[in-house]
CSV table of C-alpha atoms in Angstrom, one decimal:
chain,number,residue,atom,x,y,z
A,26,MET,CA,-34.0,6.5,-89.0
A,27,ASP,CA,-36.1,8.8,-86.8
A,28,ILE,CA,-33.5,11.4,-85.7
A,29,LEU,CA,-36.0,13.3,-83.6
A,30,GLY,CA,-36.9,10.1,-81.8
A,31,MET,CA,-33.3,9.8,-80.7
A,32,LEU,CA,-33.4,13.1,-78.8
A,33,PRO,CA,-34.2,11.6,-75.4
A,34,SER,CA,-31.0,9.5,-75.6
A,35,PHE,CA,-29.0,12.7,-75.5
A,36,GLY,CA,-30.5,13.5,-72.1
A,37,GLY,CA,-32.9,16.3,-71.3
A,38,PHE,CA,-30.5,19.2,-71.7
A,39,PHE,CA,-28.7,18.2,-74.9
A,40,GLY,CA,-31.9,17.0,-76.5
A,41,SER,CA,-33.6,20.3,-75.8
A,42,VAL,CA,-30.7,22.4,-77.0
A,43,LEU,CA,-30.5,20.4,-80.2
A,44,ALA,CA,-34.2,20.7,-80.9
A,45,PHE,CA,-34.2,24.4,-80.1
A,46,ILE,CA,-31.3,25.0,-82.5
A,47,VAL,CA,-33.0,23.1,-85.3
A,48,ALA,CA,-36.3,24.9,-84.8
A,49,LEU,CA,-34.7,28.4,-84.5
A,50,SER,CA,-32.5,27.8,-87.5
A,51,VAL,CA,-35.4,26.9,-89.7
A,52,ILE,CA,-37.5,29.9,-88.5
A,53,VAL,CA,-34.6,32.4,-88.8
A,54,ALA,CA,-33.5,31.1,-92.2
A,55,ILE,CA,-37.1,31.6,-93.6
A,56,HIS,CA,-37.4,35.0,-91.9
A,57,GLU,CA,-34.1,36.3,-93.3
A,58,TYR,CA,-34.7,34.8,-96.7
A,59,GLY,CA,-37.9,36.8,-96.9
A,60,HIS,CA,-35.9,40.0,-96.4
A,61,TYR,CA,-33.2,38.8,-98.9
A,62,ILE,CA,-35.4,37.7,-101.7
A,63,VAL,CA,-37.9,40.6,-101.6
A,64,GLY,CA,-35.0,43.0,-101.3
A,65,ARG,CA,-33.4,41.4,-104.4
A,66,TRP,CA,-36.6,41.7,-106.3
A,67,CYS,CA,-36.7,45.3,-105.3
A,68,GLY,CA,-33.2,45.9,-106.5
A,69,ILE,CA,-31.6,46.2,-103.1
A,70,HIS,CA,-28.3,44.4,-102.9
A,71,ALA,CA,-27.5,42.1,-100.0
A,72,GLU,CA,-23.9,41.9,-99.1
A,73,VAL,CA,-24.2,39.2,-96.4
A,74,PHE,CA,-26.8,36.5,-95.5
A,75,SER,CA,-25.8,35.0,-92.2
A,76,LEU,CA,-27.3,32.2,-90.3
A,77,GLY,CA,-25.9,32.7,-86.8
A,78,PHE,CA,-23.6,35.2,-85.3
A,79,GLY,CA,-20.0,35.3,-84.3
A,80,PRO,CA,-17.0,33.5,-85.9
A,81,VAL,CA,-17.8,32.3,-89.4
A,82,LEU,CA,-17.7,28.5,-89.9
A,83,TYR,CA,-18.5,28.4,-93.6
A,84,SER,CA,-19.1,31.0,-96.3
A,85,ARG,CA,-19.3,31.4,-100.0
A,86,VAL,CA,-19.9,34.3,-102.4
A,87,ASP,CA,-22.6,33.8,-105.1
A,88,LYS,CA,-22.6,35.3,-108.6
A,89,ARG,CA,-24.5,38.3,-107.4
A,90,GLY,CA,-21.9,39.2,-104.8
A,91,THR,CA,-23.8,38.1,-101.7
A,92,ARG,CA,-21.8,36.2,-99.1
A,93,TRP,CA,-23.7,33.3,-97.6
A,94,GLN,CA,-22.4,32.2,-94.3
A,95,VAL,CA,-23.0,30.0,-91.3
A,96,ALA,CA,-21.6,31.4,-88.0
A,97,ALA,CA,-20.8,29.7,-84.7
A,98,LEU,CA,-23.6,31.0,-82.5
A,99,PRO,CA,-26.8,29.6,-84.0
A,100,PHE,CA,-29.2,31.9,-82.1
A,101,GLY,CA,-30.4,34.2,-84.9
A,102,GLY,CA,-29.3,35.5,-88.2
A,103,TYR,CA,-29.3,38.6,-90.4
A,104,VAL,CA,-29.1,40.1,-93.8
A,105,LYS,CA,-26.7,43.0,-94.3
A,106,PHE,CA,-27.6,45.1,-97.2
A,107,LEU,CA,-25.5,47.6,-99.1
A,108,GLY,CA,-25.1,50.7,-97.1
A,109,ASP,CA,-25.8,49.1,-93.7
A,110,SER,CA,-23.4,49.7,-90.9
A,111,ASP,CA,-24.5,46.6,-88.9
A,112,ALA,CA,-26.8,43.6,-88.8
A,113,ALA,CA,-29.6,45.8,-87.5
A,114,SER,CA,-29.6,47.9,-90.7
A,115,GLY,CA,-28.0,50.9,-89.2
A,116,LYS,CA,-26.9,53.5,-91.7
A,117,ASP,CA,-23.3,53.7,-92.8
A,118,GLY,CA,-23.2,57.3,-93.8
A,119,GLU,CA,-19.6,57.3,-94.8
A,120,ALA,CA,-20.0,54.3,-97.1
A,121,ILE,CA,-23.2,55.7,-98.7
A,122,SER,CA,-21.7,59.1,-99.4
A,123,SER,CA,-19.0,57.5,-101.6
A,124,LEU,CA,-21.6,55.7,-103.7
A,125,SER,CA,-23.0,57.0,-107.0
A,126,ASP,CA,-26.7,57.8,-107.3
A,127,ALA,CA,-27.4,54.5,-109.1
A,128,GLU,CA,-25.6,52.6,-106.3
A,129,ARG,CA,-27.5,54.4,-103.6
A,130,LYS,CA,-30.7,53.1,-105.1
A,131,ARG,CA,-29.4,49.6,-104.4
A,132,THR,CA,-29.1,50.4,-100.6
A,133,MET,CA,-31.7,50.1,-97.9
A,134,HIS,CA,-31.3,53.8,-97.2
A,135,GLY,CA,-31.5,55.0,-100.8
A,136,ALA,CA,-34.1,52.8,-102.3
A,137,ASP,CA,-37.7,54.0,-102.9
A,138,LEU,CA,-39.8,54.0,-99.8
A,139,TRP,CA,-42.1,51.2,-100.9
A,140,ARG,CA,-39.2,49.0,-101.8
A,141,ARG,CA,-37.7,49.4,-98.3
A,142,ALA,CA,-41.0,48.8,-96.6
A,143,ALA,CA,-41.7,45.7,-98.7
A,144,THR,CA,-38.2,44.3,-97.9
A,145,VAL,CA,-38.6,44.9,-94.2
A,146,ALA,CA,-42.2,43.5,-94.0
A,147,ALA,CA,-41.1,40.4,-95.9
A,148,GLY,CA,-39.4,38.8,-92.9
A,149,PRO,CA,-42.5,38.4,-90.7
A,150,VAL,CA,-44.7,37.7,-93.7
A,151,PHE,CA,-42.4,34.8,-94.7
A,152,ASN,CA,-42.8,33.5,-91.1
A,153,PHE,CA,-46.5,33.5,-91.5
A,154,ILE,CA,-46.3,31.8,-94.9
A,155,LEU,CA,-44.1,29.1,-93.4
A,156,SER,CA,-46.7,28.5,-90.7
A,157,ILE,CA,-49.6,28.4,-93.1
A,158,PHE,CA,-47.8,25.9,-95.4
A,159,VAL,CA,-46.7,23.7,-92.5
A,160,PHE,CA,-50.2,23.5,-91.0
A,161,ALA,CA,-51.7,23.0,-94.5
A,162,GLY,CA,-49.3,20.2,-95.2
A,163,ILE,CA,-50.1,18.5,-91.9
A,164,PHE,CA,-53.9,18.8,-92.6
A,165,LEU,CA,-53.3,17.5,-96.1
A,166,PHE,CA,-51.3,14.6,-94.9
A,167,SER,CA,-53.5,13.6,-91.9
A,168,GLY,CA,-56.9,14.5,-93.3
A,169,THR,CA,-59.9,15.2,-91.1
A,170,THR,CA,-62.6,13.2,-89.4
A,171,THR,CA,-66.2,12.9,-90.7
A,172,ASP,CA,-69.2,13.6,-88.5
A,173,ASP,CA,-70.2,9.9,-88.6
A,174,ALA,CA,-70.1,8.1,-85.2
A,175,VAL,CA,-68.2,5.2,-86.6
A,176,ILE,CA,-65.3,3.3,-85.0
A,177,GLY,CA,-62.2,3.8,-87.1
A,178,LYS,CA,-59.3,2.5,-84.9
A,179,LEU,CA,-59.5,1.3,-81.3
A,180,LYS,CA,-57.0,2.6,-78.7
A,181,PRO,CA,-55.2,-0.1,-76.7
A,182,LEU,CA,-56.9,0.0,-73.3
A,183,PRO,CA,-57.0,-2.4,-70.3
A,184,GLY,CA,-60.8,-2.5,-70.3
A,185,PRO,CA,-63.3,-4.5,-72.4
A,186,VAL,CA,-62.7,-2.3,-75.5
A,187,ASP,CA,-62.3,-5.4,-77.8
A,188,MET,CA,-66.1,-5.7,-77.8
A,189,PHE,CA,-66.0,-3.1,-80.6
A,190,GLU,CA,-64.8,-3.7,-84.1
A,191,PRO,CA,-63.6,-1.1,-86.7
A,192,GLY,CA,-66.6,0.0,-88.8
A,193,ASP,CA,-69.1,-0.3,-85.9
A,194,ARG,CA,-71.7,2.5,-86.1
A,195,LEU,CA,-72.6,3.9,-82.6
A,196,LEU,CA,-76.4,4.1,-82.1
A,197,LYS,CA,-76.6,4.6,-78.3
A,198,VAL,CA,-74.4,5.5,-75.4
A,199,GLY,CA,-76.3,4.6,-72.3
A,200,ASP,CA,-79.8,6.1,-72.9
A,201,ALA,CA,-78.6,8.8,-75.3
A,202,GLU,CA,-79.3,8.2,-79.0
A,203,ILE,CA,-76.3,8.9,-81.3
A,204,ALA,CA,-76.8,10.2,-84.9
A,205,SER,CA,-73.4,11.9,-85.3
A,206,LEU,CA,-70.0,12.2,-83.8
A,207,GLU,CA,-71.0,15.4,-82.1
A,208,ASP,CA,-73.9,13.5,-80.4
A,209,PHE,CA,-71.4,11.0,-79.1
A,210,TYR,CA,-69.1,13.7,-77.7
A,211,THR,CA,-72.2,15.4,-76.0
A,212,ALA,CA,-73.3,12.0,-74.5
A,213,ALA,CA,-69.7,11.3,-73.3
A,214,ARG,CA,-69.5,14.7,-71.6
A,215,ASP,CA,-72.9,14.3,-69.9
A,216,ALA,CA,-72.4,10.7,-68.8
A,217,GLU,CA,-71.5,10.0,-65.1
A,218,PRO,CA,-68.1,8.2,-64.7
A,219,SER,CA,-68.5,4.5,-64.2
A,220,PRO,CA,-66.4,1.3,-64.9
A,221,THR,CA,-68.6,0.4,-67.9
A,222,VAL,CA,-71.3,2.0,-70.1
A,223,THR,CA,-73.9,0.2,-72.3
A,224,TYR,CA,-73.5,0.8,-76.0
A,225,GLU,CA,-75.7,-0.1,-78.9
A,226,VAL,CA,-74.0,-0.4,-82.3
A,227,GLU,CA,-74.8,-1.4,-85.8
A,228,ARG,CA,-72.5,-4.0,-87.3
A,229,ASP,CA,-73.0,-5.6,-90.7
A,230,GLY,CA,-76.6,-4.5,-90.7
A,231,GLN,CA,-77.3,-6.1,-87.3
A,232,VAL,CA,-77.9,-4.1,-84.1
A,233,THR,CA,-76.2,-5.4,-80.9
A,234,SER,CA,-75.7,-4.1,-77.4
A,235,PHE,CA,-72.9,-4.7,-74.9
A,236,ASP,CA,-71.0,-3.0,-72.0
A,237,SER,CA,-67.6,-1.5,-72.5
A,238,VAL,CA,-65.3,1.2,-71.3
A,239,PHE,CA,-66.3,4.8,-70.4
A,240,PRO,CA,-66.5,6.9,-73.6
A,241,PHE,CA,-63.8,9.3,-72.5
A,242,PRO,CA,-61.4,7.1,-70.5
A,243,PRO,CA,-58.3,8.6,-68.8
A,244,VAL,CA,-56.0,7.7,-71.6
A,245,ILE,CA,-53.2,10.1,-72.7
A,246,ASP,CA,-53.4,11.2,-76.3
A,247,GLN,CA,-51.0,14.1,-76.1
A,248,LEU,CA,-48.6,15.5,-73.5
A,249,GLN,CA,-48.2,19.2,-73.0
A,250,PRO,CA,-44.6,20.5,-73.0
A,251,LYS,CA,-43.1,21.7,-69.7
A,252,SER,CA,-45.9,19.9,-67.8
A,253,ALA,CA,-46.0,17.7,-64.7
A,254,ALA,CA,-47.0,14.8,-66.9
A,255,MET,CA,-44.1,15.3,-69.2
A,256,ASP,CA,-41.5,15.8,-66.4
A,257,GLY,CA,-43.0,12.9,-64.4
A,258,GLY,CA,-42.4,10.3,-67.2
A,259,LEU,CA,-45.9,9.8,-68.5
A,260,GLU,CA,-46.2,8.7,-72.1
A,261,VAL,CA,-48.7,8.9,-74.9
A,262,GLY,CA,-51.0,5.8,-74.6
A,263,ASP,CA,-50.7,5.6,-70.8
A,264,VAL,CA,-54.0,5.0,-69.0
A,265,ILE,CA,-54.5,6.3,-65.5
A,266,GLN,CA,-56.3,3.7,-63.3
A,267,SER,CA,-56.3,5.4,-60.0
A,268,VAL,CA,-55.6,8.8,-58.3
A,269,ASN,CA,-54.5,8.8,-54.6
A,270,GLY,CA,-55.8,5.3,-54.3
A,271,THR,CA,-59.3,6.0,-55.8
A,272,PRO,CA,-60.1,4.2,-59.1
A,273,VAL,CA,-60.9,6.5,-62.0
A,274,TYR,CA,-62.7,5.6,-65.2
A,275,ALA,CA,-63.1,8.9,-66.9
A,276,LEU,CA,-60.8,11.7,-68.0
A,277,SER,CA,-62.9,14.2,-66.2
A,278,GLU,CA,-62.2,12.5,-62.9
A,279,VAL,CA,-58.4,13.1,-63.3
A,280,GLN,CA,-59.1,16.7,-64.2
A,281,ALA,CA,-61.3,17.2,-61.2
A,282,ALA,CA,-58.7,15.6,-58.9
A,283,ALA,CA,-56.0,17.9,-60.2
A,284,ALA,CA,-58.3,21.0,-59.7
A,285,GLU,CA,-59.3,19.9,-56.2
A,286,GLY,CA,-55.8,19.0,-55.0
A,287,GLN,CA,-54.1,22.0,-56.6
A,288,ASP,CA,-50.4,22.0,-55.8
A,289,ASN,CA,-50.6,18.8,-53.7
A,290,PRO,CA,-48.8,15.7,-55.1
A,291,MET,CA,-51.0,13.1,-56.8
A,292,GLU,CA,-50.3,9.4,-56.5
A,293,LEU,CA,-51.2,7.7,-59.8
A,294,LEU,CA,-51.4,4.1,-60.9
A,295,VAL,CA,-50.7,4.0,-64.7
A,296,TRP,CA,-51.3,1.2,-67.1
A,297,ARG,CA,-48.8,1.0,-69.9
A,298,ASN,CA,-48.8,-1.9,-72.4
A,299,GLY,CA,-50.0,-4.4,-69.8
A,300,GLU,CA,-47.8,-3.2,-67.0
A,301,VAL,CA,-48.9,-1.1,-64.0
A,302,LEU,CA,-46.6,1.7,-62.9
A,303,GLU,CA,-46.7,4.1,-59.9
A,304,LYS,CA,-46.2,7.8,-60.6
A,305,THR,CA,-46.2,10.9,-58.4
A,306,LEU,CA,-47.1,14.2,-60.0
A,307,THR,CA,-47.8,17.7,-58.7
A,308,PRO,CA,-50.3,19.7,-60.7
A,309,ARG,CA,-49.2,23.1,-62.1
A,310,GLN,CA,-51.3,26.2,-62.5
A,311,ARG,CA,-51.8,27.3,-66.1
A,312,ASP,CA,-53.7,30.1,-67.8
A,313,LEU,CA,-55.8,28.6,-70.7
A,314,PRO,CA,-57.5,30.6,-73.5
A,315,THR,CA,-61.3,30.5,-73.5
A,316,ALA,CA,-64.0,32.1,-75.6
A,317,ASP,CA,-64.2,35.0,-73.1
A,318,GLY,CA,-60.4,35.4,-72.5
A,319,PHE,CA,-58.4,33.2,-70.1
A,320,GLU,CA,-59.0,31.0,-67.1
A,321,SER,CA,-56.5,29.7,-64.5
A,322,ARG,CA,-56.6,25.9,-63.9
A,323,TRP,CA,-54.6,23.3,-62.1
A,324,LEU,CA,-53.4,20.7,-64.5
A,325,ILE,CA,-51.0,17.7,-64.8
A,326,GLY,CA,-50.6,18.4,-68.5
A,327,PHE,CA,-52.1,16.0,-70.9
A,328,SER,CA,-55.1,15.8,-73.3
A,329,GLY,CA,-57.2,12.8,-74.1
A,330,GLY,CA,-60.4,11.8,-75.9
A,331,ALA,CA,-62.6,9.0,-76.9
A,332,PHE,CA,-61.6,5.3,-76.7
A,333,PHE,CA,-61.4,5.2,-80.4
A,334,GLU,CA,-60.2,7.2,-83.4
A,335,PRO,CA,-62.9,8.1,-86.0
A,336,PRO,CA,-62.2,7.3,-89.7
A,337,ARG,CA,-60.4,10.1,-91.5
A,338,ILE,CA,-61.0,11.4,-95.0
A,339,THR,CA,-58.5,13.2,-97.3
A,340,LEU,CA,-58.7,17.0,-97.5
A,341,GLY,CA,-58.4,18.8,-100.8
A,342,ALA,CA,-55.5,21.3,-101.2
A,343,GLY,CA,-57.8,24.3,-101.0
A,344,ASP,CA,-59.4,23.1,-97.7
A,345,ALA,CA,-56.0,22.3,-96.3
A,346,PHE,CA,-54.6,25.7,-97.2
A,347,TRP,CA,-57.6,27.5,-95.7
A,348,GLY,CA,-57.2,25.4,-92.6
A,349,GLY,CA,-53.5,26.5,-92.4
A,350,ILE,CA,-54.6,30.2,-92.7
A,351,GLN,CA,-57.2,29.7,-89.9
A,352,GLN,CA,-54.7,28.0,-87.6
A,353,THR,CA,-52.1,30.6,-88.1
A,354,TRP,CA,-54.6,33.4,-87.4
A,355,PHE,CA,-55.8,31.6,-84.3
A,356,ILE,CA,-52.3,31.4,-82.9
A,357,ALA,CA,-51.6,35.0,-83.7
A,358,GLN,CA,-54.9,36.1,-82.1
A,359,SER,CA,-54.4,34.0,-79.0
A,360,SER,CA,-50.9,35.3,-78.6
A,361,LEU,CA,-52.1,38.9,-78.8
A,362,SER,CA,-54.9,38.2,-76.4
A,363,GLY,CA,-52.5,36.6,-74.0
A,364,MET,CA,-50.1,39.5,-74.1
A,365,TRP,CA,-53.0,41.9,-73.4
A,366,HIS,CA,-54.2,39.9,-70.5
A,367,MET,CA,-50.6,39.8,-69.0
A,368,VAL,CA,-50.3,43.6,-69.4
A,369,THR,CA,-53.6,44.1,-67.6
A,370,GLY,CA,-52.7,41.6,-64.9
A,371,ALA,CA,-55.5,39.2,-65.7
A,372,ILE,CA,-53.1,36.4,-66.1
A,373,SER,CA,-49.6,35.7,-64.8
A,374,SER,CA,-46.6,37.2,-66.6
A,375,CYS,CA,-45.0,33.8,-66.2
A,376,ASN,CA,-46.6,32.9,-69.5
A,377,ILE,CA,-43.7,34.7,-71.2
A,378,GLN,CA,-40.9,32.1,-71.8
A,379,GLY,CA,-37.3,32.9,-72.3
A,380,PRO,CA,-34.7,30.9,-74.3
A,381,ILE,CA,-34.4,28.2,-71.7
A,382,GLY,CA,-38.2,27.7,-71.5
A,383,ILE,CA,-38.5,27.6,-75.3
A,384,ALA,CA,-35.6,25.2,-75.6
A,385,GLN,CA,-37.3,22.8,-73.1
A,386,THR,CA,-40.6,23.1,-75.0
A,387,SER,CA,-38.7,22.3,-78.2
A,388,GLY,CA,-37.2,19.2,-76.7
A,389,ASP,CA,-40.5,18.1,-75.2
A,390,MET,CA,-42.3,18.4,-78.6
A,391,ALA,CA,-39.4,16.7,-80.5
A,392,SER,CA,-39.5,13.7,-78.1
A,393,GLN,CA,-43.2,13.1,-79.0
A,394,GLY,CA,-42.4,12.7,-82.7
A,395,VAL,CA,-41.7,14.4,-86.0
A,396,ALA,CA,-45.2,15.6,-86.6
A,397,GLU,CA,-45.5,17.3,-83.2
A,398,PHE,CA,-42.1,18.9,-83.6
A,399,ILE,CA,-42.9,20.3,-87.1
A,400,TRP,CA,-46.2,21.6,-85.7
A,401,PHE,CA,-44.3,23.3,-82.9
A,402,ILE,CA,-41.9,25.0,-85.5
A,403,ALA,CA,-45.0,26.4,-87.3
A,404,VAL,CA,-46.4,27.7,-84.0
A,405,LEU,CA,-43.1,29.3,-83.1
A,406,SER,CA,-42.7,30.8,-86.6
A,407,THR,CA,-46.0,32.6,-86.1
A,408,ALA,CA,-44.9,33.9,-82.7
A,409,VAL,CA,-41.6,35.1,-84.2
A,410,GLY,CA,-43.3,36.9,-87.1
A,411,LEU,CA,-45.8,38.5,-84.7
A,412,LEU,CA,-43.0,39.7,-82.3
A,413,ASN,CA,-41.1,41.2,-85.2
A,414,LEU,CA,-44.0,43.3,-86.2
A,415,PHE,CA,-44.1,45.1,-82.8
A,416,PRO,CA,-43.4,48.8,-83.2
A,417,ILE,CA,-40.1,48.6,-81.3
A,418,PRO,CA,-37.0,50.2,-82.9
A,419,VAL,CA,-34.5,47.5,-84.0
A,420,LEU,CA,-37.4,45.2,-84.8
A,421,ASP,CA,-39.0,45.1,-88.3
A,422,GLY,CA,-42.1,46.8,-86.9
A,423,GLY,CA,-40.1,49.7,-85.7
A,424,HIS,CA,-38.6,50.2,-89.1
A,425,LEU,CA,-42.0,50.1,-90.6
A,426,VAL,CA,-43.1,52.8,-88.2
A,427,PHE,CA,-40.2,54.9,-89.4
A,428,TYR,CA,-41.2,54.4,-93.0
A,429,ALA,CA,-44.8,55.4,-92.1
A,430,TYR,CA,-43.5,58.6,-90.6
A,431,GLU,CA,-41.5,59.3,-93.7
A,432,ALA,CA,-44.5,58.7,-95.9
A,433,VAL,CA,-46.6,61.2,-93.9
A,434,VAL,CA,-44.0,63.9,-93.3
A,435,GLY,CA,-42.1,63.5,-96.5
A,436,ARG,CA,-38.7,62.9,-95.0
A,437,PRO,CA,-37.2,60.2,-92.6
A,438,PRO,CA,-36.3,61.0,-89.0
A,439,SER,CA,-32.9,62.5,-88.5
A,440,ASP,CA,-29.9,60.3,-88.0
A,441,LYS,CA,-29.6,61.5,-84.4
A,442,ALA,CA,-33.3,60.7,-83.6
A,443,LEU,CA,-33.0,57.3,-85.3
A,444,ASN,CA,-29.9,56.4,-83.3
A,445,ALA,CA,-31.6,57.5,-80.1
A,446,MET,CA,-34.7,55.5,-80.8
A,447,MET,CA,-32.7,52.5,-81.9
A,448,MET,CA,-30.8,52.5,-78.6
A,449,THR,CA,-34.1,52.8,-76.7
A,450,GLY,CA,-35.6,49.9,-78.7
A,451,LEU,CA,-32.5,47.8,-78.0
A,452,PHE,CA,-32.8,48.6,-74.3
A,453,LEU,CA,-36.5,47.6,-74.3
A,454,LEU,CA,-35.8,44.4,-76.2
A,455,LEU,CA,-32.9,43.4,-73.9
A,456,SER,CA,-35.1,44.2,-70.9
A,457,LEU,CA,-37.8,41.9,-72.2
A,458,MET,CA,-35.2,39.2,-72.8
A,459,VAL,CA,-33.9,39.4,-69.3
A,460,PHE,CA,-37.4,39.4,-67.9
A,461,ALA,CA,-38.3,36.3,-69.9
A,462,LEU,CA,-35.1,34.6,-68.9
A,463,SER,CA,-35.9,35.3,-65.2
A,464,ASN,CA,-39.2,33.6,-65.8
A,465,ASP,CA,-37.3,30.4,-66.9
A,466,PHE,CA,-35.7,30.3,-63.5
A,467,PHE,CA,-38.4,31.5,-61.1
A,468,CYS,CA,-41.7,30.3,-62.8
A,469,SER,CA,-42.6,26.7,-62.6
């Protein structure tokens, strides 16, 4: 049974909350386990490993004396090490003073500097490792396309797509000769939208020509979360046949209509499994990454592609793992670039989502299927790992800054200075959370 596929039956709110809790629980568990296991390897004793906050629903103590627990509020977690006063690894001076020298070595405040740094850094690192392995697993499972311009699988469309057969090799699109899949994409982008296009294909050693659908028809391959298309009830596989009464044959025509109309409603006729539906959507302005930074565009929120899927080949484990590393790096790099552009005012600060926005995105991704939801978890894991490395006291990055200071000066900051900086960091973090939450209410 596809549990994630049942999410819409709970309704938008409950489905989104459930998906958010599942995603956050996985990410937090991996993050905190990174702290725990590396701390254990470094000889630092963990007293409590908690998934969630508040009243404890379930707990058990293992043979090492660590209490593993699940708490009622599933919006985070923590590892409390020996000598910690709280979940943020504050120093319990009274408790530490009563420990022997050997026992102090087993605390986060008495262990060697490198052991403390490794334990703190392990949380974000484990988030990145989770992302890499998830992406690698998806690449390994789904494979990759070759550069051959060959029909693998036809998409169900209302036009004369059945002229093609799986295995057909494309030789021409209109007047453009096709030697590779990249040639096909170039010809599709350059072609003027029209009801049909002439194709030349090789089939069983014979060359034949016929007219068929435009190379990039307005078919929905993927919906973007928190988009007009998602909220307006469009589905993967839908084909847009007209916009504001004007027939459309190419994906680019829908994109152009959204850009031209901006925030004006668009009347769509949508083909879905032989049935024609009427939909009204209003484009939303979004900031999209480009090679030179970001650009602002009006979108209804879906991506498409060719009228067919190319054949796929299996990737080796090494290639899949490298692809996972590259994808994780791309997300981290794009996130940092986006933050910088928000700080400089180049793009809107509405790009920062709070818990409500993230929950809605979780539900939207889960409603599209297991693979999409797992992909989203990996993306969110990268973001969580990156955020925790920010040099803000109370975050892992702030602790690493303190350790760097200790390494240079030869002693840690005073307890008074640490407490002041921790309070400042907590204020900054809460302010950011309030700002992000306000975006959930006031940004479309």
